[in-house]
Amino acid sequence: MVWTRVKIDQGKISERLSRLLLNDAKRTQMLDQIGEASVREIKMHFINQKSPEGVRWKVSKRAENDPSRPTMLHRLVLFNSITHKVSGGQVSAGTDEIKAGTLNFGAKKGQYGAVKDTGQPIPFGDIPARKFIGVSSQNVVRVRDIVNSFLRRQSQ
């Protein structure tokens, strides 16, 4: 499982004001919008083939052989598994897909042991990190805009 949590910390005054101005339903609605924006951003990392920091992913061997099927997009399983959760006054975005951690952080040959019968290492070769989970500076601005928009509407 790979998730990122968006934490809005602009000081105690801002936090108290938002609690006064937003009831639980409105706060949940705001967090849901933040989660949706985060999911869109994570999916853009796949489309752009770049990390949240803008670092281009290493092209997979399969994608080198068939450029019409970009790295980590050929089956769309991971891409379609990206979602968000709102719980306990927080929002997180990511995936429960079992391979996500390895694909996001990378893995060294044999990092997960070996196949019992053959002794072949798992994974059989190094897997480069292709970071897709994280919060870019652009998403920080989007989150701030969503929060400010909700607070403005409540104070009118």
Short mmCIF file of C-alpha atoms in Angstrom, two decimals:
data_model
loop_
_atom_site.label_atom_id
_atom_site.label_comp_id
_atom_site.label_asym_id
_atom_site.label_seq_id
_atom_site.Cartn_x
_atom_site.Cartn_y
_atom_site.Cartn_z
CA MET A 1 0.00 0.00 0.00
CA VAL A 2 1.26 3.44 -0.90
CA TRP A 3 -0.57 6.50 0.33
CA THR A 4 0.16 10.15 0.84
CA ARG A 5 -1.57 12.31 3.38
CA VAL A 6 -2.26 15.98 2.78
CA LYS A 7 -1.78 17.93 5.98
CA ILE A 8 -2.81 21.56 6.07
CA ASP A 9 -0.85 23.36 8.75
CA GLN A 10 -1.04 27.11 8.56
CA GLY A 11 -0.97 27.77 12.27
CA LYS A 12 -3.39 27.50 15.17
CA ILE A 13 -5.41 30.58 14.21
CA SER A 14 -6.18 29.29 10.72
CA GLU A 15 -7.08 25.87 12.14
CA ARG A 16 -9.44 27.38 14.73
CA LEU A 17 -11.05 29.65 12.13
CA SER A 18 -11.66 26.74 9.78
CA ARG A 19 -13.24 24.73 12.60
CA LEU A 20 -15.54 27.63 13.45
CA LEU A 21 -16.53 28.25 9.85
CA LEU A 22 -16.85 24.66 8.63
CA ASN A 23 -19.23 22.16 10.16
CA ASP A 24 -18.36 18.46 9.85
CA ALA A 25 -20.30 18.00 6.60
CA LYS A 26 -18.63 21.01 4.96
CA ARG A 27 -15.18 19.94 6.21
CA THR A 28 -15.76 16.45 4.79
CA GLN A 29 -16.87 17.99 1.49
CA MET A 30 -13.71 20.14 1.42
CA LEU A 31 -11.48 17.15 2.20
CA ASP A 32 -13.24 15.13 -0.49
CA GLN A 33 -12.42 17.85 -3.05
CA ILE A 34 -8.80 17.87 -1.88
CA GLY A 35 -8.73 14.07 -2.27
CA GLU A 36 -10.18 14.27 -5.79
CA ALA A 37 -7.56 16.87 -6.75
CA SER A 38 -4.81 14.65 -5.31
CA VAL A 39 -6.05 11.63 -7.27
CA ARG A 40 -6.04 13.68 -10.48
CA GLU A 41 -2.48 14.79 -9.76
CA ILE A 42 -1.25 11.26 -9.07
CA LYS A 43 -2.81 10.08 -12.32
CA MET A 44 -1.06 12.93 -14.16
CA HIS A 45 2.26 11.54 -12.92
CA PHE A 46 1.48 8.38 -14.92
CA ILE A 47 0.43 10.34 -17.99
CA ASN A 48 3.47 12.65 -17.83
CA GLN A 49 5.79 9.77 -16.84
CA LYS A 50 7.28 11.98 -14.11
CA SER A 51 7.57 12.02 -10.32
CA PRO A 52 5.79 14.65 -8.22
CA GLU A 53 9.10 16.55 -8.24
CA GLY A 54 9.14 16.52 -12.07
CA VAL A 55 11.84 13.85 -12.46
CA ARG A 56 11.30 11.79 -15.61
CA TRP A 57 10.79 8.05 -14.96
CA LYS A 58 13.19 5.51 -16.41
CA VAL A 59 11.44 4.01 -19.42
CA SER A 60 10.61 0.33 -18.95
CA LYS A 61 12.05 -2.21 -21.39
CA ARG A 62 8.53 -3.07 -22.52
CA ALA A 63 7.81 0.61 -23.28
CA GLU A 64 11.15 0.92 -25.12
CA ASN A 65 10.02 -1.93 -27.39
CA ASP A 66 6.48 -0.57 -27.77
CA PRO A 67 6.28 3.22 -27.19
CA SER A 68 2.51 3.12 -27.72
CA ARG A 69 2.28 1.43 -24.29
CA PRO A 70 3.98 3.82 -21.82
CA THR A 71 5.72 2.71 -18.63
CA MET A 72 3.23 1.53 -15.96
CA LEU A 73 0.26 2.37 -18.21
CA HIS A 74 0.02 -0.71 -20.40
CA ARG A 75 -2.64 -2.46 -18.28
CA LEU A 76 -4.06 0.50 -16.31
CA VAL A 77 -4.50 -1.66 -13.17
CA LEU A 78 -2.37 0.59 -10.97
CA PHE A 79 -3.63 3.78 -12.64
CA ASN A 80 -7.27 2.80 -12.09
CA SER A 81 -6.61 1.79 -8.47
CA ILE A 82 -5.70 5.33 -7.38
CA THR A 83 -8.32 6.64 -4.96
CA HIS A 84 -8.73 8.80 -1.90
CA LYS A 85 -10.15 8.34 1.58
CA VAL A 86 -11.60 10.89 3.98
CA SER A 87 -11.57 9.77 7.59
CA GLY A 88 -11.13 11.36 10.98
CA GLY A 89 -10.84 14.87 9.60
CA GLN A 90 -8.01 13.87 7.25
CA VAL A 91 -7.68 12.97 3.60
CA SER A 92 -5.23 10.57 2.00
CA ALA A 93 -4.76 9.56 -1.62
CA GLY A 94 -3.06 6.48 -3.00
CA THR A 95 -3.62 2.82 -3.77
CA ASP A 96 -3.96 -0.55 -2.05
CA GLU A 97 -2.48 -2.29 -5.11
CA ILE A 98 0.14 -4.70 -3.75
CA LYS A 99 2.82 -3.82 -6.33
CA ALA A 100 2.56 -0.07 -5.73
CA GLY A 101 5.26 0.17 -3.08
CA THR A 102 7.81 -1.65 -5.20
CA LEU A 103 6.99 0.44 -8.27
CA ASN A 104 7.00 3.72 -6.34
CA PHE A 105 10.17 3.12 -4.30
CA GLY A 106 11.98 0.58 -6.49
CA ALA A 107 13.57 -2.71 -5.40
CA LYS A 108 16.94 -4.42 -5.67
CA LYS A 109 17.40 -7.85 -7.22
CA GLY A 110 16.57 -10.48 -4.57
CA GLN A 111 15.21 -7.93 -2.09
CA TYR A 112 12.16 -10.11 -1.43
CA GLY A 113 14.01 -13.40 -1.18
CA ALA A 114 13.99 -16.22 -3.71
CA VAL A 115 11.63 -18.71 -5.31
CA LYS A 116 11.72 -21.89 -3.18
CA ASP A 117 11.93 -24.38 -6.04
CA THR A 118 14.45 -22.64 -8.28
CA GLY A 119 16.27 -20.23 -6.01
CA GLN A 120 15.62 -17.48 -8.55
CA PRO A 121 15.77 -14.06 -6.80
CA ILE A 122 12.61 -12.02 -6.27
CA PRO A 123 12.58 -9.69 -8.08
CA PHE A 124 14.79 -11.29 -10.71
CA GLY A 125 16.38 -7.91 -11.49
CA ASP A 126 16.56 -4.39 -10.12
CA ILE A 127 13.34 -2.39 -10.42
CA PRO A 128 13.98 1.35 -10.66
CA ALA A 129 11.85 3.68 -8.54
CA ARG A 130 9.18 5.41 -10.55
CA LYS A 131 7.73 7.67 -7.91
CA PHE A 132 4.09 8.51 -8.52
CA ILE A 133 2.84 9.14 -4.97
CA GLY A 134 3.63 12.48 -3.41
CA VAL A 135 2.54 16.08 -3.28
CA SER A 136 3.99 18.52 -5.79
CA SER A 137 4.30 22.23 -5.19
CA GLN A 138 1.44 22.70 -7.69
CA ASN A 139 -0.82 20.45 -5.62
CA VAL A 140 0.05 22.39 -2.46
CA VAL A 141 -1.26 25.51 -4.22
CA ARG A 142 -4.40 23.61 -5.37
CA VAL A 143 -5.07 22.41 -1.82
CA ARG A 144 -4.61 25.93 -0.43
CA ASP A 145 -7.02 27.27 -3.09
CA ILE A 146 -9.65 24.66 -2.19
CA VAL A 147 -9.37 25.47 1.53
CA ASN A 148 -9.49 29.24 0.93
CA SER A 149 -12.48 28.83 -1.39
CA PHE A 150 -14.40 26.88 1.23
CA LEU A 151 -13.55 29.38 3.96
CA ARG A 152 -14.56 32.33 1.72
CA ARG A 153 -17.94 30.76 0.92
CA GLN A 154 -18.62 30.11 4.59
CA SER A 155 -17.77 33.65 5.69
CA GLN A 156 -20.05 35.31 3.11
#
